[in-house]
Amino acid sequence: MKKDFLSIFDLTKEEIINTFEIAKDMKADRRKYAEALKGEALALIFEKPSLRTRTSFDIGIQQLGGYSLYLSPNEISLGKRESVHDVAKNLERMVQGIMIRTFGHHIVEDMAKYARIPIINGLTDYSHPCQAMADFMTLYEKRNGDLKGMKLVYVGDGNNVAHSLMACGARLGVDVTVNCPRGFEPNLIAFQDATEAAKATGAKIQVVHCPKEACKDADVIYTDVWASMGQESEAAARKKLFMDYQVNDTLMSYAKKDAYFMHCLPAHRGDEVTDSVIDSPQSIVFDEAENRLHAQKAIVYQLMKK
Ligand code: CP
Ligand code: NVA
């Protein structure tokens, strides 16, 4: 049966750790896998902009011996020019895998239902599982594989990135607190899933509304933009509501002295994070960005290898 990568919610702890180990092996020697997916084609459908996701999937599949096909927002118009079903049924005849970045999460689920080839979620309004895999891989490396008992505090909008971080942290035994303004909490289903998964690992999953105090003793402070792609019209209004949740030196001083600062990027410097924090020695944002490449190569390899 073909497998997809739609959500962290579908993965076990063992599958996540196994992916980190493959990714680390690939990172240590990229030539070792140079023919792993020789001649296989991965279509990259983008309905939103991207730097990291596009580059890492494009370069990643090539480093595995395959090649990519970039399909821009104007080219396909998923569900408008042609139905999701028909796009899936066409592409499965020509390529061996599809990565999609889109708006509604149901689109990646529908694509997975219709296509006989693996589908990878490269971000939807609901989740960003590739990001969470790269982020926790980064912590896994920094902590030499020992994540147990870590406390990650996500400060800002309870969005797609927050959902995937909760899902991944819960499965790995990392406490995840989403610290957000009222009205911007994560989706209830995502919270309930994480809470359920956390029962097996003992992780604590919380949603709170106290910008600074909740960061006390955190091992990681994580933030993301206040208005995600598709919410641009709300950006000005959100800026006022979120200002207390800016990650600045004062907020960082509540966390542990050696706490990491993380951000999926792109960052809106001066809004959700100050230059002083993102450019500080505590910031590991470019390690996360680099690990998008390695983590996704491990995902693509596992889904597409024969
Ligand atoms: N973090 C992330 O997904 O970056 P892009 O939007 O540039 O792909
Ligand atoms: N929450 C952001 C993440 C970008 C990588 C967005 O969806 O725009």
Short mmCIF file of C-alpha atoms and ligand atoms in Angstrom, two decimals:
data_model
loop_
_atom_site.label_atom_id
_atom_site.label_comp_id
_atom_site.label_asym_id
_atom_site.label_seq_id
_atom_site.Cartn_x
_atom_site.Cartn_y
_atom_site.Cartn_z
CA MET A 1 0.00 0.00 0.00
CA LYS A 2 1.28 3.46 -0.81
CA LYS A 3 1.99 5.78 2.11
CA ASP A 4 1.47 9.53 2.42
CA PHE A 5 2.92 12.17 4.72
CA LEU A 6 -0.04 14.38 5.57
CA SER A 7 0.22 14.93 9.28
CA ILE A 8 2.27 14.22 12.39
CA PHE A 9 -1.03 12.95 13.81
CA ASP A 10 -0.56 9.80 11.66
CA LEU A 11 2.92 8.98 13.01
CA THR A 12 4.22 7.00 15.98
CA LYS A 13 7.16 8.03 18.13
CA GLU A 14 9.22 5.21 16.60
CA GLU A 15 8.49 6.39 13.04
CA ILE A 16 9.49 9.95 13.94
CA ILE A 17 12.77 8.88 15.57
CA ASN A 18 13.55 6.50 12.71
CA THR A 19 13.09 9.40 10.27
CA PHE A 20 15.50 11.54 12.32
CA GLU A 21 18.09 8.76 12.21
CA ILE A 22 17.81 8.37 8.43
CA ALA A 23 17.98 12.15 8.06
CA LYS A 24 21.12 12.31 10.22
CA ASP A 25 22.73 9.58 8.10
CA MET A 26 21.88 11.51 4.93
CA LYS A 27 23.22 14.72 6.45
CA ALA A 28 26.50 13.01 7.39
CA ASP A 29 27.13 11.81 3.82
CA ARG A 30 24.77 12.98 1.11
CA ARG A 31 26.61 10.98 -1.57
CA LYS A 32 25.64 7.71 0.10
CA TYR A 33 22.05 8.19 -1.13
CA ALA A 34 22.88 9.70 -4.53
CA GLU A 35 21.11 6.93 -6.44
CA ALA A 36 18.44 6.03 -3.88
CA LEU A 37 15.57 7.45 -5.97
CA LYS A 38 17.27 7.39 -9.36
CA GLY A 39 14.95 8.54 -12.13
CA GLU A 40 11.96 9.17 -9.81
CA ALA A 41 10.03 12.42 -10.28
CA LEU A 42 8.45 14.52 -7.53
CA ALA A 43 5.88 17.19 -8.50
CA LEU A 44 5.90 20.29 -6.28
CA ILE A 45 2.53 22.06 -6.26
CA PHE A 46 2.64 25.51 -4.67
CA GLU A 47 -0.51 27.56 -4.10
CA LYS A 48 1.34 29.84 -1.66
CA PRO A 49 4.86 31.38 -1.76
CA SER A 50 7.93 29.61 -0.38
CA LEU A 51 11.69 29.82 -0.02
CA ARG A 52 12.66 26.90 2.25
CA THR A 53 10.03 24.35 1.24
CA ARG A 54 10.62 24.84 -2.45
CA THR A 55 14.40 24.82 -2.22
CA SER A 56 14.64 21.87 0.16
CA PHE A 57 12.27 19.60 -1.79
CA ASP A 58 13.76 20.60 -5.12
CA ILE A 59 17.39 20.07 -4.06
CA GLY A 60 16.47 17.12 -1.82
CA ILE A 61 14.96 14.94 -4.55
CA GLN A 62 17.90 15.74 -6.83
CA GLN A 63 20.38 14.72 -4.13
CA LEU A 64 18.55 11.38 -4.01
CA GLY A 65 19.00 10.88 -7.77
CA GLY A 66 15.51 11.98 -8.81
CA TYR A 67 14.17 15.20 -10.20
CA SER A 68 11.43 17.70 -9.45
CA LEU A 69 8.74 19.53 -11.35
CA TYR A 70 7.68 22.91 -9.93
CA LEU A 71 4.04 23.85 -10.51
CA SER A 72 3.28 27.43 -9.52
CA PRO A 73 -0.02 28.85 -8.16
CA ASN A 74 -1.06 30.18 -11.56
CA GLU A 75 -0.35 26.96 -13.43
CA ILE A 76 -2.75 24.49 -11.87
CA SER A 77 -5.37 26.50 -9.96
CA LEU A 78 -6.33 23.40 -7.96
CA GLY A 79 -10.09 22.98 -7.84
CA LYS A 80 -10.68 25.96 -10.17
CA ARG A 81 -9.17 25.19 -13.57
CA GLU A 82 -9.40 21.48 -12.82
CA SER A 83 -10.70 19.39 -9.93
CA VAL A 84 -8.36 17.98 -7.27
CA HIS A 85 -9.44 14.52 -8.43
CA ASP A 86 -8.47 15.13 -12.06
CA VAL A 87 -5.14 16.73 -11.13
CA ALA A 88 -4.33 13.64 -9.03
CA LYS A 89 -5.36 11.22 -11.78
CA ASN A 90 -3.23 13.04 -14.36
CA LEU A 91 -0.12 13.48 -12.26
CA GLU A 92 -0.04 9.88 -11.01
CA ARG A 93 0.52 8.80 -14.64
CA MET A 94 3.63 10.95 -14.99
CA VAL A 95 5.37 11.40 -11.61
CA GLN A 96 6.08 9.13 -8.65
CA GLY A 97 5.21 11.53 -5.80
CA ILE A 98 3.51 14.88 -5.14
CA MET A 99 4.29 17.57 -2.57
CA ILE A 100 1.54 20.17 -2.07
CA ARG A 101 1.45 23.52 -0.31
CA THR A 102 -2.10 24.80 -0.26
CA PHE A 103 -4.86 26.41 1.83
CA GLY A 104 -7.51 23.92 2.99
CA HIS A 105 -6.17 20.77 4.63
CA HIS A 106 -8.92 18.74 2.92
CA ILE A 107 -7.14 19.33 -0.40
CA VAL A 108 -4.08 17.27 0.61
CA GLU A 109 -6.38 14.63 2.10
CA ASP A 110 -8.42 14.46 -1.11
CA MET A 111 -5.28 14.29 -3.21
CA ALA A 112 -4.04 11.38 -1.09
CA LYS A 113 -7.39 9.63 -1.47
CA TYR A 114 -7.43 9.95 -5.27
CA ALA A 115 -3.75 9.47 -6.19
CA ARG A 116 -2.01 6.10 -6.25
CA ILE A 117 1.31 7.81 -5.49
CA PRO A 118 2.59 9.30 -2.19
CA ILE A 119 1.34 12.76 -1.24
CA ILE A 120 3.36 15.04 1.06
CA ASN A 121 1.90 17.99 2.95
CA GLY A 122 4.21 20.99 2.40
CA LEU A 123 1.94 23.24 4.57
CA THR A 124 -1.79 23.78 4.78
CA ASP A 125 -3.80 26.24 6.86
CA TYR A 126 -4.07 23.45 9.45
CA SER A 127 -0.58 22.00 9.70
CA HIS A 128 3.07 22.10 8.68
CA PRO A 129 4.37 18.62 9.52
CA CYS A 130 7.65 18.87 7.57
CA GLN A 131 8.52 21.93 9.63
CA ALA A 132 7.90 20.17 12.93
CA MET A 133 10.00 17.19 11.81
CA ALA A 134 12.93 19.49 10.95
CA ASP A 135 12.49 21.42 14.20
CA PHE A 136 12.48 18.40 16.48
CA MET A 137 15.30 16.83 14.48
CA THR A 138 17.28 19.99 15.28
CA LEU A 139 16.59 19.58 19.01
CA TYR A 140 17.31 15.83 18.75
CA GLU A 141 20.76 16.66 17.37
CA LYS A 142 21.45 19.43 19.91
CA ARG A 143 20.44 17.15 22.80
CA ASN A 144 22.16 14.02 21.44
CA GLY A 145 18.84 12.21 21.11
CA ASP A 146 17.64 12.94 24.64
CA LEU A 147 14.49 15.05 24.36
CA LYS A 148 12.69 13.76 27.41
CA GLY A 149 11.59 16.45 29.84
CA MET A 150 12.29 19.38 27.53
CA LYS A 151 9.90 22.31 27.71
CA LEU A 152 9.07 24.15 24.48
CA VAL A 153 7.00 27.32 24.71
CA TYR A 154 5.46 28.49 21.46
CA VAL A 155 4.61 32.20 21.71
CA GLY A 156 2.15 33.75 19.26
CA ASP A 157 -0.64 32.61 16.97
CA GLY A 158 -2.10 29.12 17.55
CA ASN A 159 -1.63 28.31 13.87
CA ASN A 160 -0.55 25.49 11.52
CA VAL A 161 3.01 25.46 12.89
CA ALA A 162 1.75 25.40 16.49
CA HIS A 163 -0.51 22.43 15.67
CA SER A 164 2.34 20.37 14.22
CA LEU A 165 4.71 21.27 17.06
CA MET A 166 2.13 20.12 19.63
CA ALA A 167 1.58 16.87 17.73
CA CYS A 168 5.29 16.14 17.44
CA GLY A 169 6.23 17.21 20.97
CA ALA A 170 3.44 15.10 22.46
CA ARG A 171 4.71 12.00 20.67
CA LEU A 172 8.33 12.63 21.64
CA GLY A 173 7.71 13.41 25.31
CA VAL A 174 8.44 17.15 25.02
CA ASP A 175 6.17 19.55 26.94
CA VAL A 176 4.59 22.04 24.55
CA THR A 177 2.89 25.19 25.81
CA VAL A 178 1.09 27.41 23.32
CA ASN A 179 1.18 30.90 24.77
CA CYS A 180 -1.20 33.05 22.72
CA PRO A 181 -3.56 36.03 22.95
CA ARG A 182 -7.18 35.14 23.72
CA GLY A 183 -9.07 34.28 20.56
CA PHE A 184 -5.97 32.89 18.84
CA GLU A 185 -5.81 29.47 20.48
CA PRO A 186 -4.89 26.38 18.49
CA ASN A 187 -7.64 24.28 16.91
CA LEU A 188 -9.44 22.16 19.50
CA ILE A 189 -9.03 18.90 17.54
CA ALA A 190 -5.28 19.46 17.23
CA PHE A 191 -5.09 20.18 20.97
CA GLN A 192 -7.12 17.08 21.83
CA ASP A 193 -5.01 14.87 19.57
CA ALA A 194 -1.82 16.12 21.19
CA THR A 195 -3.25 15.67 24.69
CA GLU A 196 -4.25 12.09 23.82
CA ALA A 197 -0.82 11.28 22.32
CA ALA A 198 0.89 12.84 25.35
CA LYS A 199 -0.67 10.24 27.64
CA ALA A 200 1.80 7.66 26.34
CA THR A 201 4.89 9.85 26.81
CA GLY A 202 4.00 11.96 29.84
CA ALA A 203 4.40 15.22 27.90
CA LYS A 204 2.39 18.19 29.14
CA ILE A 205 0.39 20.05 26.46
CA GLN A 206 -1.03 23.41 27.51
CA VAL A 207 -2.61 26.55 26.11
CA VAL A 208 -2.08 29.70 28.17
CA HIS A 209 -2.40 33.47 27.86
CA CYS A 210 0.48 34.90 29.87
CA PRO A 211 3.19 36.15 27.54
CA LYS A 212 6.14 36.27 29.92
CA GLU A 213 5.36 34.11 32.96
CA ALA A 214 4.60 31.03 30.84
CA CYS A 215 8.12 31.22 29.40
CA LYS A 216 9.64 30.61 32.82
CA ASP A 217 12.25 27.84 32.69
CA ALA A 218 11.59 27.07 29.04
CA ASP A 219 14.29 25.15 27.14
CA VAL A 220 12.98 26.50 23.84
CA ILE A 221 11.11 29.65 22.90
CA TYR A 222 9.50 29.31 19.47
CA THR A 223 7.55 31.88 17.49
CA ASP A 224 6.02 32.37 14.04
CA VAL A 225 4.45 35.23 12.11
CA TRP A 226 1.31 36.74 13.60
CA ALA A 227 -0.57 36.67 10.27
CA SER A 228 -0.02 33.57 8.17
CA MET A 229 -0.18 33.32 4.38
CA GLY A 230 -3.78 34.00 3.41
CA GLN A 231 -4.37 36.27 6.46
CA GLU A 232 -2.56 39.32 5.10
CA SER A 233 -5.66 41.53 5.44
CA GLU A 234 -5.67 40.89 9.21
CA ALA A 235 -2.00 41.78 9.68
CA ALA A 236 -2.46 45.36 10.97
CA ALA A 237 -5.20 44.44 13.45
CA ARG A 238 -3.26 41.42 14.71
CA LYS A 239 -0.13 43.50 15.25
CA LYS A 240 -1.87 45.49 17.99
CA LEU A 241 -3.27 42.37 19.67
CA PHE A 242 -0.01 40.43 19.58
CA MET A 243 2.52 43.10 20.65
CA ASP A 244 2.71 41.75 24.23
CA TYR A 245 3.72 38.41 22.74
CA GLN A 246 6.78 39.74 20.93
CA VAL A 247 9.85 37.60 21.61
CA ASN A 248 12.37 40.17 22.79
CA ASP A 249 15.21 40.21 25.33
CA THR A 250 12.82 40.69 28.25
CA LEU A 251 10.70 37.71 27.26
CA MET A 252 13.80 35.57 26.65
CA SER A 253 15.07 36.44 30.13
CA TYR A 254 12.21 34.40 31.62
CA ALA A 255 13.42 31.23 29.86
CA LYS A 256 16.45 29.19 30.91
CA LYS A 257 19.76 31.00 30.36
CA ASP A 258 20.78 28.59 27.61
CA ALA A 259 17.30 28.33 26.04
CA TYR A 260 17.14 28.06 22.28
CA PHE A 261 15.20 30.51 20.15
CA MET A 262 13.40 28.91 17.19
CA HIS A 263 11.32 30.22 14.27
CA CYS A 264 10.12 28.40 11.16
CA LEU A 265 10.88 31.51 9.05
CA PRO A 266 10.18 33.77 7.24
CA ALA A 267 10.47 36.14 10.23
CA HIS A 268 8.93 39.56 10.44
CA ARG A 269 11.73 41.18 12.37
CA GLY A 270 10.48 43.84 14.78
CA ASP A 271 7.07 42.17 15.03
CA GLU A 272 7.06 38.66 16.52
CA VAL A 273 10.82 38.74 17.18
CA THR A 274 13.45 41.40 17.62
CA ASP A 275 16.79 41.43 15.81
CA SER A 276 18.53 41.08 19.16
CA VAL A 277 16.90 37.68 19.73
CA ILE A 278 16.92 36.19 16.24
CA ASP A 279 20.57 37.21 15.74
CA SER A 280 21.67 36.06 19.21
CA PRO A 281 23.83 32.99 19.90
CA GLN A 282 20.70 31.31 21.34
CA SER A 283 18.99 31.42 17.94
CA ILE A 284 19.04 28.18 15.96
CA VAL A 285 16.75 29.31 13.15
CA PHE A 286 19.17 28.49 10.33
CA ASP A 287 19.86 25.01 11.76
CA GLU A 288 16.12 24.42 11.55
CA ALA A 289 16.05 25.73 7.98
CA GLU A 290 18.93 23.46 6.96
CA ASN A 291 17.25 20.46 8.55
CA ARG A 292 14.21 20.96 6.33
CA LEU A 293 16.43 19.51 3.61
CA HIS A 294 17.62 16.49 5.57
CA ALA A 295 14.33 15.63 7.31
CA GLN A 296 12.35 15.88 4.08
CA LYS A 297 14.88 13.78 2.17
CA ALA A 298 14.32 11.07 4.79
CA ILE A 299 10.54 11.42 4.39
CA VAL A 300 10.63 11.37 0.58
CA TYR A 301 13.04 8.41 0.59
CA GLN A 302 10.83 6.32 2.86
CA LEU A 303 7.70 7.07 0.83
CA MET A 304 9.14 6.72 -2.67
CA LYS A 305 11.78 3.99 -2.45
CA LYS A 306 10.84 0.79 -4.26
N1 CP B 1 9.31 27.59 6.95
C1 CP B 1 8.84 27.48 5.69
O1 CP B 1 8.01 26.61 5.35
O2 CP B 1 9.38 28.39 4.82
P1 CP B 1 8.84 28.72 3.36
O3 CP B 1 7.46 29.30 3.52
O4 CP B 1 9.81 29.70 2.80
O5 CP B 1 8.79 27.46 2.56
N1 NVA B 2 2.28 30.10 9.79
C1 NVA B 2 3.03 30.47 8.62
C2 NVA B 2 4.15 29.53 8.39
C3 NVA B 2 5.05 29.84 7.23
C4 NVA B 2 6.12 28.84 7.02
C5 NVA B 2 2.11 30.52 7.42
O1 NVA B 2 1.27 29.63 7.27
O2 NVA B 2 2.22 31.46 6.64
#
